[in-house]
XYZ file of C-alpha atoms in Angstrom:
780
model
C 23.258 4.892 -16.632
C 22.402 4.719 -12.935
C 23.861 7.211 -10.452
C 25.120 4.208 -8.491
C 26.269 1.135 -10.426
C 27.332 -0.971 -7.468
C 26.235 -0.746 -3.847
C 27.354 -2.357 -0.601
C 25.086 -2.829 2.403
C 26.770 -3.674 5.688
C 24.515 -5.397 8.192
C 22.159 -8.142 7.025
C 19.459 -7.830 9.659
C 15.889 -6.936 8.777
C 16.725 -3.434 7.589
C 20.069 -4.159 5.914
C 18.703 -7.137 3.999
C 15.661 -5.083 3.022
C 17.803 -2.255 1.643
C 19.953 -4.704 -0.313
C 16.832 -6.406 -1.659
C 15.375 -3.152 -2.939
C 18.642 -2.156 -4.584
C 18.645 -5.564 -6.276
C 15.007 -5.075 -7.334
C 16.143 -1.908 -9.082
C 18.551 -3.972 -11.183
C 21.662 -2.763 -9.351
C 24.482 -5.065 -8.267
C 24.761 -5.119 -4.468
C 27.046 -6.717 -1.880
C 25.401 -7.757 1.401
C 28.045 -8.005 4.125
C 27.906 -8.934 7.785
C 30.116 -10.468 10.457
C 31.708 -13.811 9.550
C 29.853 -16.917 10.679
C 31.270 -19.294 13.282
C 30.935 -22.470 11.199
C 32.162 -23.603 7.811
C 30.073 -21.019 5.974
C 31.793 -17.696 6.574
C 28.838 -15.908 4.966
C 26.164 -17.685 7.012
C 24.889 -14.496 8.644
C 24.518 -12.664 5.337
C 22.920 -15.777 3.845
C 20.312 -15.705 6.609
C 19.564 -12.119 5.628
C 19.035 -13.186 2.037
C 16.677 -15.942 3.227
C 14.527 -13.275 4.916
C 14.028 -11.620 1.551
C 12.511 -14.831 0.178
C 9.740 -15.074 2.780
C 6.646 -15.850 0.641
C 4.397 -13.960 3.069
C 6.353 -10.726 2.618
C 8.763 -11.131 -0.285
C 11.536 -8.559 -0.304
C 12.605 -9.609 -3.783
C 10.474 -9.104 -6.860
C 12.021 -11.814 -9.027
C 14.721 -14.441 -9.387
C 16.630 -11.955 -11.525
C 16.732 -9.565 -8.577
C 18.197 -12.278 -6.350
C 21.028 -12.770 -8.836
C 22.053 -9.139 -8.267
C 22.963 -9.899 -4.633
C 26.435 -11.071 -3.620
C 27.044 -12.316 -0.083
C 30.135 -11.697 1.973
C 31.551 -10.793 5.371
C 33.522 -7.824 6.656
C 36.630 -9.864 7.437
C 37.136 -11.470 4.027
C 35.273 -9.133 1.700
C 35.491 -5.594 3.005
C 37.731 -4.713 0.079
C 34.787 -4.975 -2.339
C 33.554 -1.593 -1.129
C 36.339 -0.016 -3.193
C 34.237 -0.850 -6.268
C 31.023 0.560 -4.775
C 29.508 3.993 -5.305
C 27.290 3.861 -2.218
C 27.900 2.041 1.054
C 24.856 1.819 3.317
C 25.537 0.927 6.944
C 22.704 -0.860 8.777
C 24.392 -2.415 11.802
C 23.223 -2.478 15.414
C 22.272 0.893 16.977
C 25.473 1.355 18.962
C 27.615 4.391 18.349
C 30.892 2.642 19.208
C 30.247 -0.194 16.730
C 29.266 2.195 13.960
C 32.328 4.386 14.464
C 34.600 1.356 14.490
C 33.091 0.188 11.198
C 33.551 3.630 9.606
C 37.193 3.550 10.642
C 37.609 0.141 8.979
C 35.878 1.332 5.831
C 37.912 4.535 5.466
C 40.923 2.769 3.996
C 38.856 0.985 1.329
C 36.427 3.615 0.051
C 37.091 5.221 -3.303
C 37.331 9.001 -3.318
C 33.802 9.571 -4.627
C 31.959 6.863 -2.680
C 29.048 7.952 -0.497
C 28.633 6.469 2.986
C 25.296 6.540 4.816
C 23.794 5.169 8.004
C 20.291 3.774 8.471
C 20.221 4.937 12.093
C 16.991 6.269 13.521
C 18.296 7.345 16.935
C 21.904 8.551 16.738
C 22.559 12.177 15.683
C 24.703 12.580 12.589
C 26.968 14.949 14.504
C 27.966 12.070 16.790
C 28.376 9.591 13.941
C 30.879 11.831 12.161
C 33.038 12.730 15.158
C 36.622 11.814 14.361
C 35.805 11.229 10.688
C 38.075 12.701 8.000
C 36.777 15.982 6.582
C 36.427 14.681 3.019
C 34.347 11.716 4.219
C 32.128 14.002 6.304
C 31.192 15.700 3.040
C 30.129 12.328 1.619
C 28.225 11.131 4.689
C 24.465 11.282 5.343
C 21.672 9.382 7.068
C 19.304 7.370 4.864
C 16.563 6.169 7.206
C 14.425 3.528 5.505
C 11.237 2.027 6.923
C 10.369 -1.636 7.340
C 9.564 -3.525 5.158
C 11.883 -1.639 2.837
C 10.344 -2.893 -0.390
C 6.836 -1.782 0.531
C 7.225 1.268 2.766
C 7.522 4.399 0.670
C 9.268 6.774 3.078
C 12.970 7.569 3.134
C 14.083 10.181 5.646
C 17.232 11.836 4.315
C 19.349 13.701 6.871
C 22.381 15.809 6.054
C 25.222 16.632 8.383
C 26.878 19.996 8.888
C 29.447 19.186 6.205
C 27.434 16.996 3.786
C 27.767 18.355 0.257
C 24.785 19.399 -1.861
C 25.935 17.045 -4.605
C 25.827 14.045 -2.270
C 22.323 14.934 -1.084
C 21.147 15.378 -4.667
C 22.559 12.011 -5.758
C 20.998 10.172 -2.817
C 17.617 11.803 -3.300
C 17.537 11.150 -7.038
C 18.672 7.524 -6.798
C 16.364 6.623 -3.925
C 13.391 8.329 -5.573
C 13.852 7.065 -9.141
C 15.490 3.676 -8.630
C 14.287 2.582 -5.184
C 10.835 4.132 -5.515
C 10.957 6.174 -2.339
C 9.270 9.371 -1.323
C 12.250 11.264 0.023
C 11.648 13.672 2.912
C 14.549 15.874 3.925
C 14.805 15.973 7.720
C 16.762 18.039 10.182
C 19.113 16.188 12.526
C 16.583 16.188 15.359
C 15.661 13.284 17.681
C 13.479 10.681 15.982
C 13.440 12.738 12.778
C 9.789 13.132 11.652
C 7.729 9.981 11.083
C 8.644 8.014 14.200
C 8.512 11.073 16.410
C 4.915 11.855 15.437
C 3.810 8.306 14.608
C 4.920 6.708 17.869
C 3.483 9.658 19.796
C 0.086 9.055 18.144
C 0.264 5.332 18.902
C 1.157 5.976 22.530
C -1.684 8.486 22.863
C -4.118 5.919 21.480
C -2.771 3.269 23.847
C -2.798 5.346 27.042
C -6.178 6.947 26.361
C -7.701 3.512 25.711
C -6.498 2.301 29.107
C -7.628 5.523 30.814
C -11.098 5.199 29.306
C -11.191 1.432 29.906
C -11.861 0.671 26.260
C -11.532 -2.928 25.098
C -8.833 -3.474 22.428
C -11.374 -4.197 19.684
C -13.265 -0.965 20.473
C -10.161 1.223 20.441
C -8.933 -0.441 17.237
C -12.283 0.143 15.546
C -11.807 3.872 16.167
C -8.038 4.381 15.877
C -8.076 3.025 12.346
C -9.965 3.783 9.159
C -12.471 6.147 10.848
C -9.507 8.369 11.778
C -7.754 7.948 8.436
C -5.220 5.508 9.872
C -4.502 1.894 8.760
C -7.097 -0.584 9.997
C -4.573 -2.422 12.203
C -5.434 -0.140 15.134
C -3.236 0.511 18.146
C -3.505 -2.855 19.918
C -3.335 -4.709 16.618
C -0.215 -2.737 15.697
C 1.456 -3.551 19.013
C 0.736 -7.233 18.343
C 2.046 -6.961 14.787
C 5.335 -5.284 15.722
C 5.747 -7.173 18.982
C 4.722 -5.731 22.355
C 8.269 -6.129 23.665
C 9.866 -4.574 20.565
C 7.415 -1.675 20.507
C 8.147 -1.039 24.180
C 11.852 -0.868 23.291
C 11.080 1.683 20.544
C 9.325 3.844 23.138
C 12.263 3.573 25.541
C 14.645 4.525 22.739
C 12.699 7.705 21.996
C 12.497 8.539 25.700
C 16.303 8.363 25.871
C 16.900 10.845 23.032
C 14.027 13.342 23.325
C 14.482 16.507 25.426
C 13.059 16.460 28.956
C 10.314 18.980 28.123
C 8.971 16.957 25.177
C 5.299 15.996 25.428
C 6.198 12.444 24.400
C 7.265 11.632 27.952
C 3.681 11.990 29.181
C 2.544 9.075 26.997
C 5.606 6.892 27.333
C 5.185 5.473 30.826
C 4.992 1.676 31.072
C 1.539 0.147 31.566
C 1.354 -2.568 34.231
C -0.811 -4.909 32.160
C 1.703 -4.803 29.316
C 4.684 -5.341 31.595
C 2.990 -8.503 32.864
C 2.167 -9.604 29.315
C 5.818 -9.303 28.242
C 6.894 -11.338 31.279
C 4.344 -14.005 30.299
C 5.504 -14.080 26.658
C 2.247 -12.559 25.452
C 4.226 -10.474 22.999
C 1.885 -10.439 20.023
C 1.673 -12.269 16.734
C 5.147 -13.787 16.964
C 4.230 -15.631 20.180
C 0.680 -16.466 19.077
C -0.942 -14.251 21.665
C -0.866 -10.649 22.717
C -3.850 -8.352 22.924
C -5.348 -10.740 20.394
C -4.878 -14.497 20.102
C -5.212 -16.650 17.018
C -3.477 -20.017 16.873
C -3.607 -20.165 13.079
C -5.385 -18.289 10.255
C -8.272 -20.775 10.211
C -8.848 -20.625 13.988
C -11.318 -18.303 15.684
C -9.797 -15.041 16.817
C -9.876 -14.091 20.487
C -9.206 -10.863 22.365
C -7.789 -10.219 25.831
C -10.381 -9.195 28.412
C -8.513 -6.868 30.769
C -11.042 -7.384 33.591
C -10.393 -11.134 33.802
C -6.980 -11.308 32.097
C -8.318 -14.107 29.890
C -9.077 -14.428 26.196
C -12.662 -14.281 24.991
C -14.165 -14.767 21.538
C -13.584 -11.791 19.258
C -16.647 -10.079 17.855
C -16.040 -7.324 15.340
C -17.693 -4.188 16.736
C -20.259 -2.409 14.610
C -19.945 1.197 15.700
C -22.280 3.296 13.587
C -20.432 6.582 14.063
C -17.138 4.911 13.121
C -18.628 3.550 9.898
C -20.028 6.998 9.117
C -16.606 8.581 9.698
C -15.052 6.206 7.170
C -17.362 7.640 4.523
C -17.842 11.234 5.679
C -14.530 12.071 7.337
C -13.105 12.298 10.830
C -14.954 15.442 11.936
C -18.247 13.616 12.351
C -16.484 11.293 14.810
C -14.762 14.135 16.673
C -18.129 15.876 17.085
C -19.836 12.784 18.479
C -20.678 13.184 22.179
C -20.263 9.489 23.009
C -17.201 7.802 24.492
C -16.204 6.971 20.923
C -16.054 10.620 19.945
C -14.306 11.550 23.178
C -11.612 8.928 22.595
C -11.052 10.068 19.021
C -10.827 13.719 20.113
C -8.371 13.026 22.934
C -6.043 11.055 20.673
C -6.262 13.253 17.611
C -6.146 16.622 19.387
C -2.981 15.657 21.246
C -1.397 14.312 18.075
C -2.228 17.411 16.044
C -0.964 19.734 18.775
C 2.228 17.723 19.143
C 2.845 17.901 15.406
C 2.308 21.670 15.413
C 4.598 22.112 18.411
C 7.506 20.607 16.444
C 7.561 23.562 14.020
C 10.046 25.245 13.658
C 12.291 22.848 15.675
C 12.222 20.244 12.880
C 11.993 22.812 10.061
C 9.785 25.533 8.594
C 7.636 23.234 6.491
C 4.649 21.525 8.172
C 3.956 19.597 4.968
C 7.139 17.570 5.578
C 5.438 16.052 8.626
C 2.360 15.311 6.525
C 4.552 13.614 3.912
C 6.322 11.542 6.549
C 3.093 10.312 8.115
C 1.491 9.402 4.806
C 4.547 7.665 3.369
C 5.934 6.126 6.577
C 2.771 5.292 8.531
C 0.206 5.020 5.700
C -2.048 7.743 7.071
C -4.547 8.900 4.467
C -3.931 12.526 5.469
C -1.130 14.102 7.461
C -1.730 16.075 10.700
C -1.936 19.471 9.009
C -4.154 18.151 6.241
C -6.453 16.834 8.994
C -6.499 20.292 10.607
C -7.554 21.752 7.264
C -10.219 19.060 6.912
C -11.821 19.710 10.300
C -11.170 23.460 10.146
C -8.427 25.402 11.897
C -10.877 27.750 13.613
C -12.943 24.810 14.875
C -9.859 23.054 16.206
C -8.392 26.063 18.005
C -11.715 27.126 19.480
C -12.258 23.649 20.899
C -8.754 23.614 22.370
C -9.429 26.956 24.037
C -12.813 25.778 25.312
C -11.129 22.969 27.238
C -8.260 25.235 28.348
C -5.649 23.351 26.306
C -2.527 25.129 25.097
C -2.591 26.300 21.477
C 0.747 25.793 19.665
C 2.329 28.930 18.238
C 2.101 27.609 14.664
C -1.679 27.317 14.927
C -1.985 30.821 16.308
C 0.196 32.139 13.488
C -1.928 30.384 10.855
C -5.145 31.541 12.510
C -4.053 35.162 12.299
C -3.688 34.936 8.502
C -6.476 35.483 5.988
C -6.462 31.897 4.664
C -6.592 30.122 8.028
C -5.311 26.877 6.538
C -2.085 25.005 5.823
C -2.805 24.307 2.150
C -4.570 26.278 -0.550
C -5.127 26.502 -4.293
C -3.911 29.886 -5.543
C -4.073 30.872 -9.199
C -4.321 27.243 -10.217
C -1.366 26.129 -8.089
C -1.413 23.944 -4.982
C 0.496 25.652 -2.170
C 1.642 24.915 1.391
C 2.080 27.232 4.356
C 5.548 27.753 5.854
C 6.471 28.951 9.339
C 7.271 32.666 9.292
C 10.591 33.267 11.038
C 10.332 37.003 10.434
C 7.568 39.358 9.392
C 9.023 39.572 5.888
C 9.063 35.810 5.226
C 6.766 34.350 2.598
C 3.955 32.301 4.128
C 3.112 30.297 1.015
C 5.103 28.129 -1.336
C 3.877 26.266 -4.428
C 4.416 22.511 -4.112
C 6.676 21.398 -6.929
C 7.709 17.802 -7.453
C 10.650 16.405 -9.408
C 10.189 16.092 -13.157
C 7.961 13.086 -13.872
C 6.536 12.950 -10.328
C 2.802 13.648 -10.072
C 0.512 12.955 -7.133
C -3.019 13.091 -8.350
C -4.421 13.739 -4.870
C -2.645 17.106 -5.084
C -3.474 17.808 -8.727
C -7.133 16.937 -8.099
C -7.496 19.956 -5.834
C -6.825 22.229 -8.801
C -9.378 20.501 -11.070
C -13.147 20.312 -11.368
C -14.673 16.891 -11.960
C -16.521 16.422 -15.243
C -18.750 13.883 -13.469
C -18.636 12.572 -9.947
C -20.328 10.263 -7.452
C -19.532 8.902 -4.008
C -17.618 6.037 -5.651
C -15.699 7.621 -8.535
C -15.022 10.786 -10.526
C -13.528 11.666 -13.853
C -11.530 14.730 -14.819
C -10.124 16.405 -17.895
C -6.431 16.249 -17.067
C -4.054 17.527 -19.736
C -6.643 16.771 -22.441
C -7.026 13.218 -21.195
C -9.986 11.693 -19.364
C -8.712 10.555 -15.966
C -10.978 8.214 -14.010
C -10.445 7.971 -10.261
C -12.098 5.416 -7.981
C -12.475 6.748 -4.420
C -14.852 4.525 -2.455
C -13.822 2.492 0.601
C -11.001 0.214 -0.593
C -12.000 1.549 -4.036
C -14.608 -1.203 -4.210
C -16.563 -1.010 -7.457
C -20.310 -0.601 -7.653
C -22.832 0.588 -10.236
C -21.838 4.217 -9.644
C -18.155 3.436 -10.231
C -18.903 1.815 -13.560
C -21.298 4.575 -14.577
C -18.525 7.145 -14.127
C -16.071 5.017 -16.134
C -18.694 4.507 -18.832
C -19.433 8.233 -18.974
C -15.748 9.069 -19.360
C -15.348 6.520 -22.171
C -18.379 7.964 -23.946
C -17.044 11.526 -23.796
C -13.422 11.117 -24.898
C -14.157 11.571 -28.602
C -16.952 14.133 -28.230
C -14.739 16.364 -26.089
C -11.710 15.983 -28.328
C -9.647 14.283 -25.613
C -6.574 12.232 -26.448
C -7.365 9.124 -24.431
C -8.339 7.731 -21.042
C -6.380 6.811 -17.916
C -7.689 4.894 -14.887
C -5.575 5.825 -11.879
C -5.762 6.888 -8.250
C -3.395 7.717 -5.406
C -5.056 5.500 -2.803
C -3.161 2.712 -1.089
C -4.944 0.223 -3.366
C -6.162 0.660 -6.943
C -9.276 -1.430 -6.288
C -10.047 -4.364 -4.026
C -12.782 -5.589 -6.359
C -16.533 -5.334 -6.696
C -18.372 -4.085 -3.603
C -19.500 -7.327 -1.966
C -22.005 -5.450 0.173
C -23.875 -4.401 -2.947
C -23.730 -7.990 -4.231
C -25.152 -9.230 -0.928
C -27.933 -6.658 -1.150
C -28.952 -8.072 -4.547
C -28.853 -11.615 -3.165
C -30.787 -10.787 0.020
C -33.479 -9.094 -2.055
C -33.426 -12.037 -4.504
C -33.014 -9.402 -7.200
C -31.072 -11.595 -9.597
C -32.257 -9.583 -12.587
C -30.761 -6.486 -10.986
C -27.534 -8.365 -10.318
C -27.381 -9.543 -13.921
C -27.983 -5.991 -15.141
C -25.090 -4.733 -13.008
C -22.753 -7.463 -14.301
C -23.810 -6.868 -17.896
C -23.112 -3.127 -17.595
C -19.742 -3.883 -15.987
C -18.833 -6.143 -18.923
C -19.990 -3.706 -21.572
C -18.082 -0.856 -19.924
C -14.738 -2.653 -19.668
C -15.214 -4.007 -23.181
C -15.341 -0.394 -24.380
C -11.912 0.081 -22.806
C -10.364 -2.708 -24.836
C -12.035 -1.693 -28.107
C -11.631 2.097 -27.881
C -10.023 3.816 -30.874
C -7.895 5.915 -28.566
C -5.307 4.988 -25.909
C -6.715 3.501 -22.699
C -4.239 3.056 -19.856
C -4.610 1.485 -16.410
C -1.994 2.783 -13.956
C -2.544 0.722 -10.790
C -0.628 0.403 -7.550
C -1.285 -1.665 -4.444
C -4.042 -4.248 -4.760
C -5.785 -4.712 -8.094
C -7.882 -7.776 -7.392
C -11.234 -9.176 -8.409
C -13.304 -6.646 -10.325
C -10.528 -4.094 -9.951
C -8.201 -6.368 -11.858
C -10.864 -6.971 -14.501
C -10.715 -3.235 -15.213
C -6.919 -3.506 -15.535
C -7.211 -6.543 -17.825
C -9.278 -4.579 -20.337
C -6.893 -1.638 -20.627
C -4.886 -1.445 -23.824
C -1.745 -0.696 -21.839
C -0.879 -1.292 -18.182
C 1.719 0.882 -16.455
C 1.823 -0.408 -12.900
C 3.812 0.045 -9.725
C 6.489 -2.513 -8.941
C 4.650 -3.495 -5.747
C 1.320 -4.092 -7.460
C -0.555 -7.209 -6.375
C -2.895 -8.528 -9.063
C -5.255 -11.431 -9.435
C -8.782 -12.758 -9.750
C -9.671 -13.969 -6.259
C -13.425 -14.411 -6.614
C -13.271 -18.168 -6.047
C -12.274 -17.504 -2.439
C -15.719 -16.080 -1.741
C -17.586 -18.696 -3.715
C -18.184 -16.866 -7.001
C -16.440 -16.485 -10.358
C -15.003 -13.417 -12.098
C -17.916 -12.075 -14.120
C -16.559 -8.794 -15.430
C -14.644 -10.405 -18.267
C -11.915 -11.864 -16.043
C -12.434 -15.515 -17.011
C -12.697 -14.565 -20.659
C -9.549 -12.441 -20.538
C -7.484 -15.086 -18.724
C -8.394 -17.625 -21.394
C -7.424 -15.281 -24.237
C -4.257 -14.186 -22.402
C -3.084 -17.784 -22.027
C -3.843 -18.484 -25.692
C -1.630 -15.497 -26.563
C 1.121 -16.452 -24.115
C 1.262 -20.078 -25.265
C 1.097 -19.075 -28.928
C -1.912 -21.275 -29.620
C -4.296 -21.260 -32.528
C -7.952 -20.608 -31.771
C -8.866 -24.199 -32.598
C -6.395 -25.841 -30.225
C -6.839 -24.142 -26.873
C -6.905 -27.060 -24.410
C -3.644 -26.116 -22.687
C -4.818 -22.523 -22.290
C -8.099 -23.779 -20.799
C -6.208 -25.690 -18.114
C -3.952 -22.724 -17.350
C -6.900 -20.356 -16.998
C -8.802 -22.934 -14.943
C -5.927 -23.213 -12.461
C -5.369 -19.464 -12.183
C -9.044 -18.790 -11.608
C -9.833 -21.788 -9.430
C -7.007 -21.210 -6.994
C -7.606 -17.444 -7.029
C -3.918 -16.918 -7.732
C -2.342 -13.531 -7.204
C 0.953 -12.106 -8.409
C 2.998 -10.076 -5.911
C 5.124 -8.419 -8.582
C 4.835 -7.479 -12.273
C 7.335 -10.214 -13.136
C 5.091 -12.827 -11.538
C 2.072 -11.276 -13.234
C 3.728 -11.750 -16.621
C 4.441 -15.408 -15.847
C 0.791 -15.901 -14.954
C -0.393 -14.180 -18.162
C -1.947 -11.370 -16.112
C -0.064 -8.606 -17.911
C 1.639 -8.582 -21.286
C 5.328 -8.270 -22.048
C 4.543 -4.877 -23.587
C 3.144 -3.573 -20.293
C 5.480 -1.627 -18.016
C 6.185 -1.259 -14.329
C 7.866 1.568 -12.422
C 9.628 1.502 -9.076
C 8.060 4.763 -7.902
C 4.272 4.922 -7.885
C 4.424 8.727 -8.043
C 5.703 8.390 -11.613
C 2.793 6.290 -12.899
C 0.557 9.163 -13.952
C 3.229 11.073 -15.892
C 4.188 7.866 -17.697
C 0.538 7.129 -18.523
C 0.029 10.642 -19.890
C 3.162 10.247 -22.016
C 1.782 7.010 -23.484
C -1.561 8.636 -24.280
C 0.143 11.569 -25.965
C 2.258 9.205 -28.063
C -0.751 7.310 -29.528
C 1.502 5.471 -31.975
C 1.183 1.994 -30.486
C -2.459 1.641 -29.494
C -3.218 -2.007 -28.742
C -6.617 -3.306 -29.810
C -6.748 -6.783 -28.324
C -7.888 -9.316 -30.918
C -10.674 -11.424 -29.489
C -11.588 -13.851 -32.285
C -14.108 -16.660 -32.005
C -12.742 -19.729 -30.206
C -13.235 -23.399 -30.979
C -14.298 -24.670 -27.565
C -13.150 -28.105 -26.299
C -16.595 -28.754 -24.797
C -17.851 -31.538 -22.564
C -14.879 -33.920 -22.703
C -12.475 -31.379 -21.185
C -15.232 -30.036 -18.922
C -15.752 -33.535 -17.486
C -12.017 -34.057 -17.104
C -11.804 -30.899 -15.024
C -14.786 -32.067 -12.991
C -13.081 -35.392 -12.289
C -9.917 -33.562 -11.226
C -11.996 -31.539 -8.769
C -13.693 -34.660 -7.406
C -10.301 -36.319 -6.902
C -9.127 -33.262 -4.996
C -12.205 -33.339 -2.804
C -11.641 -37.011 -1.969
C -8.065 -36.164 -0.907
C -9.343 -33.359 1.340
C -7.826 -30.631 -0.809
C -11.146 -29.018 -1.727
C -14.371 -28.377 0.140
C -17.621 -29.476 -1.478
C -18.363 -25.898 -2.491
C -14.878 -25.512 -3.983
C -15.823 -28.222 -6.447
C -19.057 -26.396 -7.281
C -17.170 -23.169 -7.946
C -14.505 -25.074 -9.863
C -17.093 -26.641 -12.151
C -18.577 -23.223 -12.778
C -15.151 -21.962 -13.861
C -14.643 -25.068 -16.000
C -17.982 -24.460 -17.716
C -16.763 -21.010 -18.778
C -13.279 -21.852 -20.036
C -14.287 -25.067 -21.852
C -17.830 -24.177 -22.935
C -19.264 -26.766 -20.526
C -21.610 -29.462 -21.699
C -21.412 -28.615 -25.417
C -20.033 -30.442 -28.422
C -16.318 -30.081 -29.048
C -15.681 -27.697 -31.922
C -18.518 -25.315 -31.057
C -17.516 -21.740 -31.861
C -17.830 -19.197 -29.054
C -17.457 -15.462 -29.448
C -16.147 -13.044 -26.857
C -19.771 -12.250 -25.983
C -20.502 -15.947 -25.425
C -17.752 -15.994 -22.815
C -19.140 -12.877 -21.154
C -22.586 -14.489 -21.041
C -21.166 -17.713 -19.579
C -19.514 -15.708 -16.791
C -22.789 -14.070 -15.825
C -24.703 -17.356 -15.888
C -22.137 -18.994 -13.621
C -22.087 -16.043 -11.222
C -25.879 -15.965 -10.930
C -26.038 -19.732 -10.406
C -23.488 -19.538 -7.571
C -25.149 -16.488 -6.020
C -28.250 -18.592 -5.414
C -26.358 -21.273 -3.467
C -26.383 -21.308 0.318
C -22.599 -21.792 0.555
C -21.817 -18.709 -1.516
C -24.226 -16.597 0.525
C -22.566 -17.838 3.714
C -19.071 -17.108 2.425
C -19.951 -13.575 1.392
C -21.767 -12.819 4.664
C -18.994 -14.281 6.828
C -16.332 -12.284 5.003
C -18.312 -9.046 5.302
C -19.368 -9.559 8.926
C -16.218 -11.050 10.438
C -13.441 -10.568 7.911
C -12.857 -14.326 7.953
C -12.528 -16.339 4.732
C -14.374 -19.648 4.955
C -12.357 -21.219 2.152
C -9.893 -23.604 3.822
């Protein structure tokens, strides 16, 4: 039974609706309440909040079943329903008077054990609880979610002076297990953790870019993946959030932070941006900001500050930035160009600011690291970055430029370890701020039962085999394969590591194999750069050899006489999804996005994806192997349109995962669940892949005619029809007699033939090159 069986969320704006949607995704009944509407529909405002959750571009709901868990209402007619609720989450406008008035209204309806929380990010809990009854103060806390609630992992949990331990424990357990959040306990300090550091870093990047007169596309090429930060960049992020809204966030922090806080130095308005807001150049929502793009198919432009006009966008190719993506941030910080200087200015200020917050926000620097990774999608937190570049290096460089060294850094530098994390006697530990000489400096990081982060566990292990693209480890007597290239794109080295692990399970007496990683995305597919290299060199034999090895390796996964589990999260697309398809069991995150998208770049899945989709549809439709026409059409449509599923429920409908596969709300629980499955070993699935009676040329021609009709209507480009015919040739057998028997290997071979044929076409080469060079997809 769940800790909370019924929840009420009051306030149906972006955050309130998002919270309600995630509660509903967890299978919990939830009331979404707001003010009454002015018209005939008293619940119109709440209904608008529900509509937000159904945005196909960013769906807050995972399934139709989740939507049925949501009840709409208003606080005039339906406030009494909170008496049935175990948790009431307030997410109304950030005004203290309105919040207090609501709490007063709620007090007479709450049951004696109900927990009340606020989603505030700016108002201290001490002010929220003024005038509140003592027993309610004990059941009150701040639960600060991040937008979009379904996808952002961080929850900042703040207790008040009187909040009971039991209440904090219930909130942490429910939000971690049921809502899938990484819960970070925060002190009641201004901005808590993530926004205080995250917005500071963004403002540093913004102001330093203007000081150094860097164009938006240059700054964004640096303040992104090369620095371990999402690729959006600072100007791109301002456009995404809204330049006006982001400016309001800055003003809000200015109003609550103490006068001595370093944030004020990077918070001053910038004249260019003030003018842009006045001219409605507010970012993506207005069609123009620092960047301009009228629609996804249009050419992107960027604002030239010298002329205040938009010019054609050209993606910069900064060699040192590309090197930093592969080798780490230090190589960029050491660079003596303007690029290195910009990176140093931004990162050094951000790291010093983070260090200066200890012990004001707490003794534990790792809490800031957690907040930045979970709330802002940084690859490493500030103190992990200090460890990466070296504490001694960082402090010596600060001293060389006469910059102040925060006390925390000096304290750490005086210790023997000179780091914020270490492995000690096989345990991964974090450094704490020493309040007194007798305080312990180090504490072993322990997660809740069932929570494992492999990026922490990995530090205590030695790889059995490793390359730049992947590694495999002996983890609890199980072979664990981790992809770790850029976007976890798969190349020959990735598959060699997977193959090696598969070959050693039995010889080493291991129980099974798990494919898993802690990156944002499981795998974004085969490395297109390596494919282009084959094509440019006209090395089609080499390309065929790579594809053949890929197929043989994943086929070993499906046929292994031991458990093989894929535990993906984030994107599992293209070749990455072909790895998932061949696992005997999939245990995925609830926010996994899966699909075979190769048709978008003018090729076909050639790692067993076409073959697997055909067999999966035969299974799903309950067909015999000599009557597979309906399955052929289903597979043809999935593959041709490059369909993706944005939730496990959708993936099941599209025959991408089986009904026996599982999904979990919290991605940090995937690995423990996968290990449990391997240890069980009682229900190993060996997928039956019998010979198929292929429909042959009649169905192949029918699919070709359907493609031609679509081209005549303007639905498909000429090359779409070429790719579509290639897919049709695989799933039907092509120009062969009906009734011809094909084996699983025949389907593999057909995939490779089709891929190689398409790779030789001019249109496919252009699509691949355009995507790699500009990021633009030519398929319209």
